[in-house]
Short mmCIF file of N, CA, C and O in Angstrom, two decimals:
data_model
loop_
_atom_site.label_atom_id
_atom_site.label_comp_id
_atom_site.label_asym_id
_atom_site.label_seq_id
_atom_site.Cartn_x
_atom_site.Cartn_y
_atom_site.Cartn_z
N UNK A 258 0.83 -1.18 0.00
CA UNK A 258 0.00 0.00 0.00
C UNK A 258 0.88 1.26 0.00
O UNK A 258 0.59 2.22 -0.70
N UNK A 259 1.97 1.25 0.75
CA UNK A 259 2.89 2.39 0.78
C UNK A 259 3.47 2.64 -0.61
O UNK A 259 3.50 3.77 -1.09
N UNK A 260 3.91 1.60 -1.27
CA UNK A 260 4.49 1.75 -2.62
C UNK A 260 3.44 2.30 -3.58
O UNK A 260 3.73 3.19 -4.37
N UNK A 261 2.24 1.80 -3.52
CA UNK A 261 1.18 2.25 -4.43
C UNK A 261 0.83 3.72 -4.20
O UNK A 261 0.64 4.47 -5.15
N UNK A 262 0.76 4.16 -2.97
CA UNK A 262 0.40 5.54 -2.65
C UNK A 262 1.49 6.55 -3.01
O UNK A 262 1.20 7.74 -3.14
N UNK A 263 2.72 6.10 -3.17
CA UNK A 263 3.82 7.02 -3.46
C UNK A 263 4.34 6.89 -4.88
O UNK A 263 5.36 7.48 -5.23
N UNK A 264 3.66 6.12 -5.71
CA UNK A 264 4.09 5.97 -7.10
C UNK A 264 5.13 4.90 -7.29
O UNK A 264 5.71 4.76 -8.36
N UNK A 265 5.40 4.13 -6.26
CA UNK A 265 6.40 3.06 -6.35
C UNK A 265 5.75 1.72 -6.62
O UNK A 265 4.58 1.63 -6.94
N UNK A 266 6.55 0.68 -6.50
CA UNK A 266 6.04 -0.68 -6.69
C UNK A 266 6.66 -1.59 -5.66
O UNK A 266 7.73 -1.32 -5.13
N UNK A 267 6.00 -2.71 -5.40
CA UNK A 267 6.47 -3.72 -4.47
C UNK A 267 6.99 -4.91 -5.27
O UNK A 267 6.34 -5.36 -6.21
N UNK A 268 8.17 -5.39 -4.92
CA UNK A 268 8.74 -6.56 -5.57
C UNK A 268 8.95 -7.65 -4.53
O UNK A 268 9.53 -7.41 -3.48
N UNK A 269 8.48 -8.84 -4.84
CA UNK A 269 8.67 -9.99 -3.97
C UNK A 269 9.70 -10.91 -4.60
O UNK A 269 9.58 -11.29 -5.77
N UNK A 270 10.74 -11.25 -3.85
CA UNK A 270 11.78 -12.14 -4.35
C UNK A 270 11.75 -13.42 -3.52
O UNK A 270 11.78 -13.38 -2.30
N UNK A 271 11.70 -14.53 -4.19
CA UNK A 271 11.68 -15.83 -3.51
C UNK A 271 13.09 -16.42 -3.46
O UNK A 271 13.42 -17.32 -4.19
N UNK A 272 13.92 -15.86 -2.60
CA UNK A 272 15.28 -16.34 -2.45
C UNK A 272 16.28 -15.48 -3.20
O UNK A 272 15.93 -14.49 -3.85
N UNK A 273 17.55 -15.87 -3.14
CA UNK A 273 18.61 -15.09 -3.77
C UNK A 273 18.51 -15.04 -5.28
O UNK A 273 18.78 -14.00 -5.89
N UNK A 274 18.11 -16.12 -5.91
CA UNK A 274 17.99 -16.10 -7.37
C UNK A 274 16.86 -15.15 -7.80
O UNK A 274 17.00 -14.43 -8.79
N UNK A 275 15.79 -15.13 -7.06
CA UNK A 275 14.69 -14.20 -7.36
C UNK A 275 15.09 -12.77 -7.11
O UNK A 275 14.69 -11.86 -7.85
N UNK A 276 15.92 -12.55 -6.09
CA UNK A 276 16.39 -11.20 -5.78
C UNK A 276 17.27 -10.66 -6.90
O UNK A 276 17.13 -9.51 -7.32
N UNK A 277 18.14 -11.51 -7.43
CA UNK A 277 19.01 -11.10 -8.53
C UNK A 277 18.16 -10.71 -9.75
O UNK A 277 18.42 -9.71 -10.41
N UNK A 278 17.14 -11.49 -10.04
CA UNK A 278 16.26 -11.22 -11.17
C UNK A 278 15.49 -9.91 -10.97
O UNK A 278 15.34 -9.12 -11.90
N UNK A 279 15.03 -9.65 -9.76
CA UNK A 279 14.29 -8.42 -9.48
C UNK A 279 15.19 -7.19 -9.64
O UNK A 279 14.78 -6.20 -10.22
N UNK A 280 16.41 -7.26 -9.12
CA UNK A 280 17.34 -6.13 -9.27
C UNK A 280 17.66 -5.88 -10.75
O UNK A 280 17.78 -4.73 -11.17
N UNK A 281 17.77 -6.92 -11.54
CA UNK A 281 18.04 -6.76 -12.97
C UNK A 281 16.86 -6.06 -13.66
O UNK A 281 17.07 -5.17 -14.50
N UNK A 282 15.63 -6.42 -13.30
CA UNK A 282 14.47 -5.78 -13.93
C UNK A 282 14.32 -4.33 -13.47
O UNK A 282 13.94 -3.45 -14.25
N UNK A 283 14.65 -4.03 -12.21
CA UNK A 283 14.62 -2.65 -11.70
C UNK A 283 15.67 -1.81 -12.43
O UNK A 283 15.40 -0.69 -12.86
N UNK A 284 16.88 -2.35 -12.60
CA UNK A 284 17.95 -1.63 -13.29
C UNK A 284 17.56 -1.34 -14.74
O UNK A 284 17.78 -0.23 -15.24
N UNK A 285 16.92 -2.29 -15.42
CA UNK A 285 16.49 -2.08 -16.80
C UNK A 285 15.42 -0.99 -16.86
O UNK A 285 15.44 -0.14 -17.75
N UNK A 286 14.51 -0.99 -15.91
CA UNK A 286 13.45 0.03 -15.88
C UNK A 286 14.03 1.42 -15.61
O UNK A 286 13.62 2.40 -16.23
N UNK A 287 15.00 1.52 -14.73
CA UNK A 287 15.61 2.82 -14.41
C UNK A 287 16.33 3.42 -15.62
O UNK A 287 16.40 4.64 -15.76
N UNK A 288 16.83 2.58 -16.50
CA UNK A 288 17.50 3.08 -17.71
C UNK A 288 16.53 3.61 -18.75
O UNK A 288 16.93 4.25 -19.71
N UNK A 289 15.22 3.37 -18.54
CA UNK A 289 14.22 3.77 -19.53
C UNK A 289 13.18 4.74 -18.97
O UNK A 289 12.09 4.83 -19.49
N UNK A 290 13.52 5.49 -17.95
CA UNK A 290 12.51 6.38 -17.37
C UNK A 290 12.91 7.84 -17.48
O UNK A 290 14.06 8.18 -17.71
N UNK A 291 11.91 8.67 -17.33
CA UNK A 291 12.08 10.12 -17.35
C UNK A 291 11.64 10.68 -16.01
O UNK A 291 10.82 10.09 -15.32
N UNK A 292 12.13 11.84 -15.70
CA UNK A 292 11.73 12.54 -14.49
C UNK A 292 11.02 13.83 -14.90
O UNK A 292 11.50 14.55 -15.77
N UNK A 293 9.90 14.09 -14.29
CA UNK A 293 9.10 15.26 -14.62
C UNK A 293 8.91 16.07 -13.35
O UNK A 293 8.64 15.52 -12.28
N UNK A 294 9.07 17.39 -13.45
CA UNK A 294 8.86 18.25 -12.29
C UNK A 294 8.16 19.53 -12.72
O UNK A 294 8.12 19.85 -13.90
N UNK A 295 7.61 20.25 -11.75
CA UNK A 295 6.95 21.50 -12.04
C UNK A 295 6.91 22.34 -10.77
O UNK A 295 7.16 21.85 -9.67
N UNK A 296 6.60 23.60 -10.93
CA UNK A 296 6.40 24.51 -9.81
C UNK A 296 4.95 24.96 -9.83
O UNK A 296 4.48 25.45 -10.86
N UNK A 297 4.23 24.80 -8.74
CA UNK A 297 2.81 25.19 -8.74
C UNK A 297 2.65 26.70 -8.85
O UNK A 297 3.41 27.48 -8.29
N UNK A 298 1.65 27.12 -9.62
CA UNK A 298 1.36 28.54 -9.75
C UNK A 298 0.44 29.02 -8.64
O UNK A 298 0.46 30.18 -8.28
N UNK A 299 -0.36 28.12 -8.09
CA UNK A 299 -1.25 28.45 -6.99
C UNK A 299 -0.47 28.27 -5.69
O UNK A 299 -0.29 27.16 -5.21
N UNK A 300 0.01 29.34 -5.12
CA UNK A 300 0.82 29.28 -3.90
C UNK A 300 0.02 29.77 -2.71
O UNK A 300 0.38 30.74 -2.04
N UNK A 301 -1.08 29.10 -2.46
CA UNK A 301 -1.98 29.50 -1.38
C UNK A 301 -1.30 29.34 -0.03
O UNK A 301 -0.34 28.60 0.13
N UNK A 302 -1.82 30.05 0.94
CA UNK A 302 -1.30 30.00 2.30
C UNK A 302 -1.83 28.74 2.97
O UNK A 302 -2.98 28.38 2.83
N UNK A 303 -0.98 28.08 3.72
CA UNK A 303 -1.38 26.88 4.43
C UNK A 303 -1.12 25.63 3.61
O UNK A 303 -1.15 25.65 2.39
N UNK A 304 -0.86 24.54 4.29
CA UNK A 304 -0.59 23.28 3.62
C UNK A 304 -1.88 22.67 3.11
O UNK A 304 -2.92 22.75 3.76
N UNK A 305 -1.82 22.09 1.92
CA UNK A 305 -2.97 21.38 1.40
C UNK A 305 -2.54 20.28 0.45
O UNK A 305 -1.48 20.32 -0.14
N UNK A 306 -3.41 19.28 0.35
CA UNK A 306 -3.14 18.13 -0.50
C UNK A 306 -3.57 18.45 -1.93
O UNK A 306 -4.65 18.98 -2.16
N UNK A 307 -2.70 18.15 -2.88
CA UNK A 307 -2.99 18.42 -4.28
C UNK A 307 -2.87 17.14 -5.09
O UNK A 307 -1.99 16.32 -4.85
N UNK A 308 -3.76 16.99 -6.04
CA UNK A 308 -3.76 15.80 -6.89
C UNK A 308 -2.85 16.00 -8.10
O UNK A 308 -2.69 17.10 -8.59
N UNK A 309 -2.28 14.89 -8.56
CA UNK A 309 -1.45 14.89 -9.76
C UNK A 309 -2.05 13.91 -10.76
O UNK A 309 -2.52 12.84 -10.39
N UNK A 310 -2.01 14.27 -12.02
CA UNK A 310 -2.43 13.36 -13.07
C UNK A 310 -1.49 13.57 -14.25
O UNK A 310 -1.37 14.67 -14.77
N UNK A 311 -0.79 12.52 -14.62
CA UNK A 311 0.17 12.59 -15.73
C UNK A 311 -0.39 11.78 -16.89
O UNK A 311 -0.74 10.61 -16.73
N UNK A 312 -0.49 12.42 -18.05
CA UNK A 312 -0.98 11.75 -19.25
C UNK A 312 0.06 11.88 -20.35
O UNK A 312 0.73 12.91 -20.44
N UNK A 313 0.20 10.85 -21.15
CA UNK A 313 1.11 10.91 -22.29
C UNK A 313 0.36 10.50 -23.55
O UNK A 313 -0.58 9.72 -23.51
N UNK A 314 0.79 11.06 -24.66
CA UNK A 314 0.18 10.75 -25.94
C UNK A 314 1.19 9.97 -26.77
O UNK A 314 1.76 10.47 -27.75
N UNK A 315 1.46 8.75 -26.32
CA UNK A 315 2.42 7.90 -27.01
C UNK A 315 1.98 6.44 -26.85
O UNK A 315 1.51 6.05 -25.78
N UNK A 316 2.13 5.64 -27.89
CA UNK A 316 1.72 4.23 -27.79
C UNK A 316 2.70 3.42 -26.94
O UNK A 316 3.88 3.73 -26.86
N UNK A 317 2.18 2.42 -26.29
CA UNK A 317 2.97 1.45 -25.51
C UNK A 317 3.81 2.10 -24.42
O UNK A 317 4.95 1.71 -24.18
N UNK A 318 3.26 3.10 -23.76
CA UNK A 318 3.96 3.79 -22.67
C UNK A 318 3.19 3.56 -21.38
O UNK A 318 1.96 3.64 -21.36
N UNK A 319 3.90 3.29 -20.31
CA UNK A 319 3.29 3.12 -19.01
C UNK A 319 3.71 4.28 -18.12
O UNK A 319 4.90 4.57 -18.01
N UNK A 320 2.75 4.94 -17.50
CA UNK A 320 3.04 6.04 -16.59
C UNK A 320 2.95 5.53 -15.16
O UNK A 320 1.95 4.94 -14.77
N UNK A 321 4.00 5.76 -14.40
CA UNK A 321 4.02 5.42 -12.98
C UNK A 321 4.32 6.70 -12.23
O UNK A 321 5.40 7.26 -12.36
N UNK A 322 3.35 7.18 -11.48
CA UNK A 322 3.52 8.45 -10.78
C UNK A 322 2.70 8.43 -9.50
O UNK A 322 1.73 7.68 -9.38
N UNK A 323 3.08 9.28 -8.58
CA UNK A 323 2.29 9.41 -7.37
C UNK A 323 0.99 10.11 -7.71
O UNK A 323 0.89 10.84 -8.69
N UNK A 324 -0.03 9.91 -6.90
CA UNK A 324 -1.35 10.46 -7.17
C UNK A 324 -1.56 11.85 -6.58
O UNK A 324 -2.42 12.59 -7.03
N UNK A 325 -0.78 12.20 -5.58
CA UNK A 325 -0.95 13.51 -4.94
C UNK A 325 0.30 13.89 -4.19
O UNK A 325 1.23 13.09 -4.06
N UNK A 326 0.32 15.13 -3.70
CA UNK A 326 1.42 15.60 -2.87
C UNK A 326 0.89 16.65 -1.91
O UNK A 326 -0.20 17.19 -2.11
N UNK A 327 1.64 16.93 -0.88
CA UNK A 327 1.26 17.92 0.11
C UNK A 327 2.06 19.19 -0.16
O UNK A 327 3.29 19.17 -0.11
N UNK A 328 1.36 20.26 -0.48
CA UNK A 328 2.02 21.55 -0.73
C UNK A 328 2.07 22.37 0.54
O UNK A 328 1.07 22.54 1.23
N UNK A 329 3.22 22.88 0.87
CA UNK A 329 3.39 23.80 1.97
C UNK A 329 4.15 25.01 1.44
O UNK A 329 5.19 24.87 0.82
N UNK A 330 3.63 26.22 1.68
CA UNK A 330 4.33 27.40 1.20
C UNK A 330 5.70 27.52 1.88
O UNK A 330 5.87 27.07 3.02
N UNK A 331 6.69 28.08 1.18
CA UNK A 331 8.02 28.24 1.78
C UNK A 331 7.96 29.10 3.05
O UNK A 331 7.16 30.01 3.15
N UNK A 332 8.82 28.75 3.99
CA UNK A 332 8.92 29.52 5.23
C UNK A 332 9.80 30.73 4.97
O UNK A 332 10.92 30.59 4.49
N UNK A 333 9.26 31.89 5.27
CA UNK A 333 10.03 33.12 5.06
C UNK A 333 10.99 33.32 6.22
O UNK A 333 10.61 33.23 7.37
N UNK A 334 12.24 33.59 5.88
CA UNK A 334 13.24 33.83 6.93
C UNK A 334 13.19 35.29 7.36
O UNK A 334 12.89 36.18 6.58
N UNK A 335 13.54 35.54 8.62
CA UNK A 335 13.48 36.91 9.16
C UNK A 335 14.68 37.72 8.78
O UNK A 335 15.71 37.37 8.43
#
């Protein structure tokens, strides 16, 4: 549940041979991913939960992303 809520995945390895196979598949996936970031334009006062939705217009692409994040305005220094 933690992995699903944060955009991650859970891998189960049945012994050392399974662990080696899982690490190989994770390494292959990391070589084929992109990182996307943005700065919110709505900088309201107070922390609030915001939803994220990532869509792509490309065939045979899988999007793995978190569903939301908690926005907190920056703390102003004195």
